[in-house]
mmCIF file of C-alpha atoms in Angstrom:
data_model
loop_
_atom_site.group_PDB
_atom_site.id
_atom_site.type_symbol
_atom_site.label_atom_id
_atom_site.label_comp_id
_atom_site.label_asym_id
_atom_site.label_seq_id
_atom_site.Cartn_x
_atom_site.Cartn_y
_atom_site.Cartn_z
ATOM 1 C CA UNK A 9 23.065 5.644 -42.852
ATOM 2 C CA UNK A 10 22.992 9.449 -43.043
ATOM 3 C CA UNK A 11 23.061 11.717 -39.997
ATOM 4 C CA UNK A 12 19.330 12.499 -40.241
ATOM 5 C CA UNK A 13 18.391 8.810 -40.641
ATOM 6 C CA UNK A 14 20.614 7.888 -37.700
ATOM 7 C CA UNK A 15 19.052 10.627 -35.550
ATOM 8 C CA UNK A 16 15.512 9.517 -36.457
ATOM 9 C CA UNK A 17 16.361 5.890 -35.709
ATOM 10 C CA UNK A 18 17.769 6.771 -32.274
ATOM 11 C CA UNK A 19 14.765 9.006 -31.604
ATOM 12 C CA UNK A 20 12.349 6.169 -32.395
ATOM 13 C CA UNK A 21 14.196 3.853 -30.018
ATOM 14 C CA UNK A 22 14.038 6.374 -27.201
ATOM 15 C CA UNK A 23 10.374 7.025 -27.866
ATOM 16 C CA UNK A 24 9.529 3.333 -27.813
ATOM 17 C CA UNK A 25 11.429 2.780 -24.569
ATOM 18 C CA UNK A 26 8.399 4.270 -22.840
ATOM 19 C CA UNK A 27 6.412 1.196 -23.852
ATOM 20 C CA UNK A 28 9.071 -1.528 -24.195
ATOM 21 C CA UNK A 29 10.707 -3.291 -21.282
ATOM 22 C CA UNK A 30 7.797 -3.128 -18.854
ATOM 23 C CA UNK A 31 6.939 -5.986 -16.501
ATOM 24 C CA UNK A 32 3.775 -6.098 -14.404
ATOM 25 C CA UNK A 33 4.076 -8.319 -11.342
ATOM 26 C CA UNK A 34 0.634 -9.679 -10.423
ATOM 27 C CA UNK A 35 0.734 -11.007 -6.849
ATOM 28 C CA UNK A 36 -2.203 -13.181 -5.782
ATOM 29 C CA UNK A 37 -3.363 -15.421 -2.971
ATOM 30 C CA UNK A 38 -7.000 -16.555 -2.785
ATOM 31 C CA UNK A 39 -8.184 -13.418 -4.565
ATOM 32 C CA UNK A 40 -10.948 -15.128 -6.523
ATOM 33 C CA UNK A 41 -13.528 -12.552 -5.405
ATOM 34 C CA UNK A 42 -11.431 -9.613 -6.566
ATOM 35 C CA UNK A 43 -9.106 -10.695 -9.368
ATOM 36 C CA UNK A 44 -11.501 -9.931 -12.253
ATOM 37 C CA UNK A 45 -11.628 -6.287 -11.184
ATOM 38 C CA UNK A 46 -7.838 -6.130 -10.921
ATOM 39 C CA UNK A 47 -7.374 -7.690 -14.367
ATOM 40 C CA UNK A 48 -9.999 -5.444 -15.930
ATOM 41 C CA UNK A 49 -8.169 -2.310 -14.797
ATOM 42 C CA UNK A 50 -4.857 -3.798 -15.919
ATOM 43 C CA UNK A 51 -6.057 -4.553 -19.452
ATOM 44 C CA UNK A 52 -7.781 -1.154 -19.638
ATOM 45 C CA UNK A 53 -4.402 0.587 -19.441
ATOM 46 C CA UNK A 54 -3.748 2.864 -22.406
ATOM 47 C CA UNK A 55 -0.212 1.841 -23.253
ATOM 48 C CA UNK A 56 1.614 0.060 -26.071
ATOM 49 C CA UNK A 57 3.058 -3.407 -25.662
ATOM 50 C CA UNK A 58 4.763 -5.744 -25.353
ATOM 51 C CA UNK A 59 4.270 -6.110 -21.598
ATOM 52 C CA UNK A 60 5.493 -9.039 -19.529
ATOM 53 C CA UNK A 61 2.831 -10.170 -17.036
ATOM 54 C CA UNK A 62 4.436 -12.203 -14.254
ATOM 55 C CA UNK A 63 1.864 -14.092 -12.167
ATOM 56 C CA UNK A 64 3.184 -14.861 -8.678
ATOM 57 C CA UNK A 65 0.360 -16.843 -7.123
ATOM 58 C CA UNK A 66 1.243 -18.073 -3.645
ATOM 59 C CA UNK A 67 -0.604 -21.404 -3.708
ATOM 60 C CA UNK A 68 -4.201 -20.199 -3.921
ATOM 61 C CA UNK A 69 -6.814 -22.805 -3.000
ATOM 62 C CA UNK A 70 -9.677 -20.981 -4.732
ATOM 63 C CA UNK A 71 -10.294 -20.217 -8.429
ATOM 64 C CA UNK A 72 -7.857 -17.281 -8.667
ATOM 65 C CA UNK A 73 -5.539 -18.960 -11.186
ATOM 66 C CA UNK A 74 -8.370 -20.310 -13.330
ATOM 67 C CA UNK A 75 -9.816 -16.807 -13.671
ATOM 68 C CA UNK A 76 -6.397 -15.427 -14.659
ATOM 69 C CA UNK A 77 -5.957 -18.172 -17.287
ATOM 70 C CA UNK A 78 -9.348 -17.272 -18.778
ATOM 71 C CA UNK A 79 -7.870 -13.881 -19.743
ATOM 72 C CA UNK A 80 -4.731 -15.256 -21.367
ATOM 73 C CA UNK A 81 -4.478 -14.400 -25.053
ATOM 74 C CA UNK A 82 -7.327 -11.863 -25.018
ATOM 75 C CA UNK A 83 -4.943 -8.894 -25.062
ATOM 76 C CA UNK A 84 -1.935 -9.390 -27.382
ATOM 77 C CA UNK A 85 0.093 -6.744 -25.543
ATOM 78 C CA UNK A 86 0.485 -9.007 -22.507
ATOM 79 C CA UNK A 87 2.737 -12.059 -22.404
ATOM 80 C CA UNK A 88 1.785 -14.280 -19.467
ATOM 81 C CA UNK A 89 4.519 -15.815 -17.335
ATOM 82 C CA UNK A 90 3.388 -18.121 -14.522
ATOM 83 C CA UNK A 91 5.541 -18.875 -11.496
ATOM 84 C CA UNK A 92 5.141 -22.158 -9.643
ATOM 85 C CA UNK A 93 1.977 -22.086 -7.520
ATOM 86 C CA UNK A 94 2.053 -25.554 -5.966
ATOM 87 C CA UNK A 95 3.141 -24.330 -2.526
ATOM 88 C CA UNK A 96 2.674 -21.366 -0.224
ATOM 89 C CA UNK A 97 5.880 -19.382 0.272
ATOM 90 C CA UNK A 98 4.514 -16.485 2.313
ATOM 91 C CA UNK A 99 4.315 -12.887 1.169
ATOM 92 C CA UNK A 100 8.014 -12.026 1.576
ATOM 93 C CA UNK A 101 9.442 -14.984 -0.344
ATOM 94 C CA UNK A 102 6.711 -14.675 -2.977
ATOM 95 C CA UNK A 103 7.782 -11.103 -3.679
ATOM 96 C CA UNK A 104 11.429 -12.122 -3.741
ATOM 97 C CA UNK A 105 10.897 -14.632 -6.549
ATOM 98 C CA UNK A 106 8.421 -12.304 -8.290
ATOM 99 C CA UNK A 107 10.911 -9.441 -8.468
ATOM 100 C CA UNK A 108 13.636 -11.809 -9.670
ATOM 101 C CA UNK A 109 11.411 -13.241 -12.425
ATOM 102 C CA UNK A 110 10.649 -9.834 -13.978
ATOM 103 C CA UNK A 111 12.881 -9.066 -16.962
ATOM 104 C CA UNK A 112 11.609 -5.602 -17.902
ATOM 105 C CA UNK A 113 13.539 -2.384 -17.414
ATOM 106 C CA UNK A 114 10.634 -1.211 -15.243
ATOM 107 C CA UNK A 115 8.422 -3.237 -12.884
ATOM 108 C CA UNK A 116 4.897 -2.265 -11.832
ATOM 109 C CA UNK A 117 3.098 -4.224 -9.124
ATOM 110 C CA UNK A 118 -0.583 -5.108 -8.839
ATOM 111 C CA UNK A 119 -1.893 -7.152 -5.923
ATOM 112 C CA UNK A 120 -4.925 -9.262 -6.762
ATOM 113 C CA UNK A 121 -7.303 -7.636 -4.300
ATOM 114 C CA UNK A 122 -6.431 -4.076 -5.365
ATOM 115 C CA UNK A 123 -7.185 -2.315 -8.646
ATOM 116 C CA UNK A 124 -6.197 0.750 -10.624
ATOM 117 C CA UNK A 125 -8.432 3.803 -10.972
ATOM 118 C CA UNK A 126 -6.865 5.518 -13.980
ATOM 119 C CA UNK A 127 -6.320 3.985 -17.422
ATOM 120 C CA UNK A 128 -3.141 6.036 -17.924
ATOM 121 C CA UNK A 129 -1.474 5.067 -14.640
ATOM 122 C CA UNK A 130 1.278 2.912 -16.158
ATOM 123 C CA UNK A 131 2.059 5.368 -18.955
ATOM 124 C CA UNK A 132 2.296 8.321 -16.570
ATOM 125 C CA UNK A 133 4.632 6.420 -14.269
ATOM 126 C CA UNK A 134 6.803 5.368 -17.203
ATOM 127 C CA UNK A 135 6.945 8.933 -18.465
ATOM 128 C CA UNK A 136 7.933 10.161 -15.009
ATOM 129 C CA UNK A 137 10.745 7.647 -14.550
ATOM 130 C CA UNK A 138 12.040 8.250 -18.065
ATOM 131 C CA UNK A 139 12.243 11.992 -17.397
ATOM 132 C CA UNK A 140 13.557 11.778 -13.795
ATOM 133 C CA UNK A 141 16.711 9.703 -13.847
ATOM 134 C CA UNK A 142 17.322 10.387 -10.131
ATOM 135 C CA UNK A 143 14.200 8.437 -9.139
ATOM 136 C CA UNK A 144 14.186 4.648 -8.818
ATOM 137 C CA UNK A 145 10.524 4.435 -7.866
ATOM 138 C CA UNK A 146 7.384 6.256 -8.947
ATOM 139 C CA UNK A 147 4.327 5.901 -6.744
ATOM 140 C CA UNK A 148 0.846 7.390 -7.065
ATOM 141 C CA UNK A 149 -1.737 8.730 -4.665
ATOM 142 C CA UNK A 150 -4.541 6.257 -4.004
ATOM 143 C CA UNK A 151 -7.942 5.686 -2.452
ATOM 144 C CA UNK A 152 -8.352 3.478 0.599
ATOM 145 C CA UNK A 153 -11.572 1.517 0.062
ATOM 146 C CA UNK A 154 -13.170 0.212 3.267
ATOM 147 C CA UNK A 155 -15.306 -2.563 1.844
ATOM 148 C CA UNK A 156 -17.502 -3.017 4.924
ATOM 149 C CA UNK A 157 -18.514 0.671 4.836
ATOM 150 C CA UNK A 158 -18.331 1.249 1.068
ATOM 151 C CA UNK A 159 -16.108 4.202 1.938
ATOM 152 C CA UNK A 160 -13.401 5.680 -0.311
ATOM 153 C CA UNK A 161 -10.803 7.977 1.265
ATOM 154 C CA UNK A 162 -7.875 9.593 -0.545
ATOM 155 C CA UNK A 163 -4.598 8.726 1.165
ATOM 156 C CA UNK A 164 -3.125 12.183 0.553
ATOM 157 C CA UNK A 165 -4.257 15.582 -0.686
ATOM 158 C CA UNK A 166 -5.410 15.262 -4.277
ATOM 159 C CA UNK A 167 -3.471 17.328 -6.795
ATOM 160 C CA UNK A 168 -2.133 17.371 -10.329
ATOM 161 C CA UNK A 169 1.565 17.672 -9.526
ATOM 162 C CA UNK A 170 4.178 15.520 -7.858
ATOM 163 C CA UNK A 171 6.576 15.586 -4.954
ATOM 164 C CA UNK A 172 9.815 13.854 -4.046
ATOM 165 C CA UNK A 173 10.075 11.497 -1.071
ATOM 166 C CA UNK A 174 13.149 10.185 0.720
ATOM 167 C CA UNK A 175 13.750 7.244 3.043
ATOM 168 C CA UNK A 176 13.352 9.368 6.184
ATOM 169 C CA UNK A 177 9.979 10.620 4.950
ATOM 170 C CA UNK A 178 8.814 7.019 4.560
ATOM 171 C CA UNK A 179 9.990 6.047 8.036
ATOM 172 C CA UNK A 180 7.999 8.920 9.554
ATOM 173 C CA UNK A 181 4.910 8.279 7.400
ATOM 174 C CA UNK A 182 4.504 5.398 4.943
ATOM 175 C CA UNK A 183 2.774 7.558 2.344
ATOM 176 C CA UNK A 184 3.157 4.957 -0.406
ATOM 177 C CA UNK A 185 1.251 2.454 1.686
ATOM 178 C CA UNK A 186 1.044 -0.555 -0.651
ATOM 179 C CA UNK A 187 2.784 -2.204 -3.582
ATOM 180 C CA UNK A 188 -0.045 -1.627 -6.073
ATOM 181 C CA UNK A 189 0.858 2.066 -6.298
ATOM 182 C CA UNK A 190 4.474 1.360 -7.278
ATOM 183 C CA UNK A 191 6.580 1.208 -10.421
ATOM 184 C CA UNK A 192 10.290 0.495 -9.952
ATOM 185 C CA UNK A 193 13.415 0.500 -12.024
ATOM 186 C CA UNK A 194 14.383 -3.161 -12.192
ATOM 187 C CA UNK A 195 17.971 -2.172 -11.416
ATOM 188 C CA UNK A 196 16.824 -0.833 -8.021
ATOM 189 C CA UNK A 197 15.023 -4.085 -7.188
ATOM 190 C CA UNK A 198 18.130 -6.064 -8.162
ATOM 191 C CA UNK A 199 20.138 -4.049 -5.628
ATOM 192 C CA UNK A 200 17.865 -4.864 -2.663
ATOM 193 C CA UNK A 201 19.811 -6.644 0.105
ATOM 194 C CA UNK A 202 18.996 -10.356 0.031
ATOM 195 C CA UNK A 203 18.811 -10.383 3.833
ATOM 196 C CA UNK A 204 15.634 -8.304 3.456
ATOM 197 C CA UNK A 205 13.816 -11.439 2.286
ATOM 198 C CA UNK A 206 14.938 -13.424 5.314
ATOM 199 C CA UNK A 207 12.686 -11.404 7.620
ATOM 200 C CA UNK A 208 9.057 -10.325 7.406
ATOM 201 C CA UNK A 209 9.148 -7.565 4.815
ATOM 202 C CA UNK A 210 6.300 -5.576 3.326
ATOM 203 C CA UNK A 211 6.231 -2.634 0.903
ATOM 204 C CA UNK A 212 7.398 -0.268 3.669
ATOM 205 C CA UNK A 213 10.909 -1.613 4.177
ATOM 206 C CA UNK A 214 11.338 -2.480 0.477
ATOM 207 C CA UNK A 215 10.642 1.145 -0.404
ATOM 208 C CA UNK A 216 12.850 2.477 2.408
ATOM 209 C CA UNK A 217 15.732 0.422 0.976
ATOM 210 C CA UNK A 218 15.010 1.673 -2.553
ATOM 211 C CA UNK A 219 14.815 5.272 -1.276
ATOM 212 C CA UNK A 220 18.155 4.924 0.526
ATOM 213 C CA UNK A 221 19.843 5.036 -2.895
ATOM 214 C CA UNK A 222 17.466 7.147 -4.980
ATOM 215 C CA UNK A 223 14.504 9.474 -4.702
ATOM 216 C CA UNK A 224 10.866 8.427 -4.948
ATOM 217 C CA UNK A 225 8.481 10.385 -7.137
ATOM 218 C CA UNK A 226 4.928 10.623 -5.773
ATOM 219 C CA UNK A 227 2.213 11.604 -8.260
ATOM 220 C CA UNK A 228 -0.547 13.425 -6.378
ATOM 221 C CA UNK A 229 -3.467 12.242 -8.521
ATOM 222 C CA UNK A 230 -5.135 9.086 -7.094
ATOM 223 C CA UNK A 231 -4.735 6.288 -9.652
ATOM 224 C CA UNK A 232 -5.035 3.160 -7.535
ATOM 225 C CA UNK A 233 -7.417 1.654 -4.974
ATOM 226 C CA UNK A 234 -6.214 -0.175 -1.869
ATOM 227 C CA UNK A 235 -8.978 -2.472 -0.700
ATOM 228 C CA UNK A 236 -9.545 -3.129 3.014
ATOM 229 C CA UNK A 237 -11.635 -6.282 3.346
ATOM 230 C CA UNK A 238 -12.353 -8.959 5.922
ATOM 231 C CA UNK A 239 -10.141 -11.527 4.160
ATOM 232 C CA UNK A 240 -7.052 -9.311 4.235
ATOM 233 C CA UNK A 241 -4.305 -10.495 6.602
ATOM 234 C CA UNK A 242 -3.373 -6.931 7.617
ATOM 235 C CA UNK A 243 -7.007 -5.767 7.845
ATOM 236 C CA UNK A 244 -7.850 -8.532 10.315
ATOM 237 C CA UNK A 245 -5.305 -7.242 12.814
ATOM 238 C CA UNK A 246 -6.356 -4.775 15.511
ATOM 239 C CA UNK A 247 -4.633 -1.378 15.785
ATOM 240 C CA UNK A 248 -2.645 -2.590 18.788
ATOM 241 C CA UNK A 249 -1.509 -5.698 16.884
ATOM 242 C CA UNK A 250 -0.386 -3.566 13.922
ATOM 243 C CA UNK A 251 1.552 -1.183 16.170
ATOM 244 C CA UNK A 252 3.204 -4.071 18.026
ATOM 245 C CA UNK A 253 4.237 -5.819 14.822
ATOM 246 C CA UNK A 254 5.791 -2.634 13.455
ATOM 247 C CA UNK A 255 7.588 -2.041 16.750
ATOM 248 C CA UNK A 256 9.000 -5.573 16.794
ATOM 249 C CA UNK A 257 10.347 -5.223 13.241
ATOM 250 C CA UNK A 258 12.143 -1.907 13.774
ATOM 251 C CA UNK A 259 15.439 -3.366 15.163
ATOM 252 C CA UNK A 260 15.711 -5.711 12.177
ATOM 253 C CA UNK A 261 14.914 -2.910 9.738
ATOM 254 C CA UNK A 262 17.450 -0.634 11.418
ATOM 255 C CA UNK A 263 20.141 -3.308 11.083
ATOM 256 C CA UNK A 264 19.102 -3.975 7.484
ATOM 257 C CA UNK A 265 19.689 -0.332 6.596
ATOM 258 C CA UNK A 266 23.066 -0.395 8.427
ATOM 259 C CA UNK A 267 21.890 1.994 11.181
ATOM 260 C CA UNK A 268 21.904 4.939 8.777
ATOM 261 C CA UNK A 269 18.401 5.864 9.935
ATOM 262 C CA UNK A 270 18.858 4.899 13.586
ATOM 263 C CA UNK A 271 17.523 8.195 14.994
ATOM 264 C CA UNK A 272 14.515 8.074 12.685
ATOM 265 C CA UNK A 273 13.657 4.514 13.683
ATOM 266 C CA UNK A 274 14.106 5.370 17.375
ATOM 267 C CA UNK A 275 11.695 8.294 17.058
ATOM 268 C CA UNK A 276 9.199 6.038 15.308
ATOM 269 C CA UNK A 277 9.582 3.390 18.031
ATOM 270 C CA UNK A 278 8.746 5.996 20.689
ATOM 271 C CA UNK A 279 5.637 7.055 18.776
ATOM 272 C CA UNK A 280 4.497 3.457 18.311
ATOM 273 C CA UNK A 281 5.044 2.684 21.995
ATOM 274 C CA UNK A 282 2.965 5.742 22.883
ATOM 275 C CA UNK A 283 0.160 4.623 20.550
ATOM 276 C CA UNK A 284 0.210 1.128 22.049
ATOM 277 C CA UNK A 285 0.027 2.495 25.620
ATOM 278 C CA UNK A 286 -2.834 4.855 24.795
ATOM 279 C CA UNK A 287 -4.756 2.145 22.892
ATOM 280 C CA UNK A 288 -4.358 -0.357 25.729
ATOM 281 C CA UNK A 289 -5.474 2.271 28.266
ATOM 282 C CA UNK A 290 -8.571 3.091 26.216
ATOM 283 C CA UNK A 291 -9.448 -0.603 25.973
ATOM 284 C CA UNK A 292 -8.999 -1.052 29.733
ATOM 285 C CA UNK A 293 -11.100 2.024 30.533
ATOM 286 C CA UNK A 294 -13.756 0.926 28.063
ATOM 287 C CA UNK A 295 -14.047 -2.533 29.637
ATOM 288 C CA UNK A 296 -14.090 -1.121 33.170
ATOM 289 C CA UNK A 297 -16.764 1.469 32.438
ATOM 290 C CA UNK A 298 -19.035 -0.725 30.327
ATOM 291 C CA UNK A 299 -21.307 -1.797 33.238
ATOM 292 C CA UNK A 300 -21.522 1.841 34.377
ATOM 293 C CA UNK A 301 -22.324 2.874 30.837
ATOM 294 C CA UNK A 302 -25.328 0.568 30.783
ATOM 295 C CA UNK A 303 -26.678 1.981 34.059
ATOM 296 C CA UNK A 304 -25.921 5.648 33.405
ATOM 297 C CA UNK A 305 -28.736 6.239 30.836
ATOM 298 C CA UNK A 306 -31.303 4.935 33.329
ATOM 299 C CA UNK A 307 -29.931 7.247 36.046
ATOM 300 C CA UNK A 308 -30.132 10.237 33.716
ATOM 301 C CA UNK A 309 -33.783 9.471 32.982
ATOM 302 C CA UNK A 310 -34.639 10.273 36.618
ATOM 303 C CA UNK A 311 -32.368 13.319 36.937
ATOM 304 C CA UNK A 312 -34.107 16.769 36.941
ATOM 305 C CA UNK A 313 -33.483 18.607 33.638
ATOM 306 C CA UNK A 314 -32.339 21.791 35.411
ATOM 307 C CA UNK A 315 -29.605 19.804 37.169
ATOM 308 C CA UNK A 316 -28.429 18.252 33.885
ATOM 309 C CA UNK A 317 -28.264 21.671 32.242
ATOM 310 C CA UNK A 318 -26.034 22.984 35.039
ATOM 311 C CA UNK A 319 -23.755 19.955 34.839
ATOM 312 C CA UNK A 320 -23.384 20.295 31.069
ATOM 313 C CA UNK A 321 -22.453 23.952 31.450
ATOM 314 C CA UNK A 322 -19.815 23.291 34.117
ATOM 315 C CA UNK A 323 -18.187 20.091 32.817
ATOM 316 C CA UNK A 324 -14.757 20.471 31.166
ATOM 317 C CA UNK A 325 -14.896 19.556 27.452
ATOM 318 C CA UNK A 326 -12.565 16.538 27.815
ATOM 319 C CA UNK A 327 -14.624 15.082 30.682
ATOM 320 C CA UNK A 328 -17.823 15.688 28.742
ATOM 321 C CA UNK A 329 -16.342 13.856 25.754
ATOM 322 C CA UNK A 330 -15.262 10.962 28.000
ATOM 323 C CA UNK A 331 -18.791 10.567 29.439
ATOM 324 C CA UNK A 332 -20.300 10.602 25.931
ATOM 325 C CA UNK A 333 -17.959 7.769 24.919
ATOM 326 C CA UNK A 334 -19.075 5.760 27.943
ATOM 327 C CA UNK A 335 -22.715 6.338 26.998
ATOM 328 C CA UNK A 336 -22.009 5.217 23.459
ATOM 329 C CA UNK A 337 -20.315 2.007 24.658
ATOM 330 C CA UNK A 338 -23.171 1.353 27.033
ATOM 331 C CA UNK A 339 -25.813 1.525 24.327
ATOM 332 C CA UNK A 340 -23.734 -0.266 21.662
#
């Protein structure tokens, strides 16, 4: 083989690496209402195959798996690989086996109740990781979709560029937010400490561990949708419950990362404790003032308008805001 032929052959291999060696980990549990949307946006991706599709269903009792099987063979780029779904392992163990089952050089994740909002998401993440060897994870901006309100909100400022994120950035603010925004180098997933899967672990600590050894690239264009719905385990929790759970996990996460980020976790713990205290105080005040809130509108009906005008002019803004909240609770 001549020099030119050898160069062209190597060039073709490098070019095709963008599309070869990709696994998509589809994680599902009773997502029958949402899985068609997720699959539709997966198969709409503009990217060459072959692509390994690993289905990690955690013992769904609805028709999630049947719907997935209906799509098998319709897109020749995707090679379906089913993991055992006869029992429920829990989210942490399900991800552990899902990551291990992926054989691609890169691994993208799609949870069954989320979906992707850009048909070039996978290709752009592949391109980024191929051109940024110092990054082990590429994430994208996303929309939070509050199903009950039909409200879409961008998680971060929308842009066309990218930024780099480190572990300390994630501890202070979990910008990545969910697995469906992520594409990893498989080598980084293989290096995750196995003790991580012995405790309750979500995307947050997985990505902190990945970022402890390599940078994260964050693409500022929203390309994914994180769905908040009544059936979601995390969505069902109150703010106080979420804060408490995070607070309880911090010592284990600090130990898992060998105390390298001890100061960062301690600062976060203080913030969470403050949020919990404030939230509990607001709940207590709200319950205590509810009867007064129901009576207050009736009292105001018999108060001379000139007196009300004077009171409004003299009340401090914070006190005025507090009274308005009481009124709102009273009429709710």
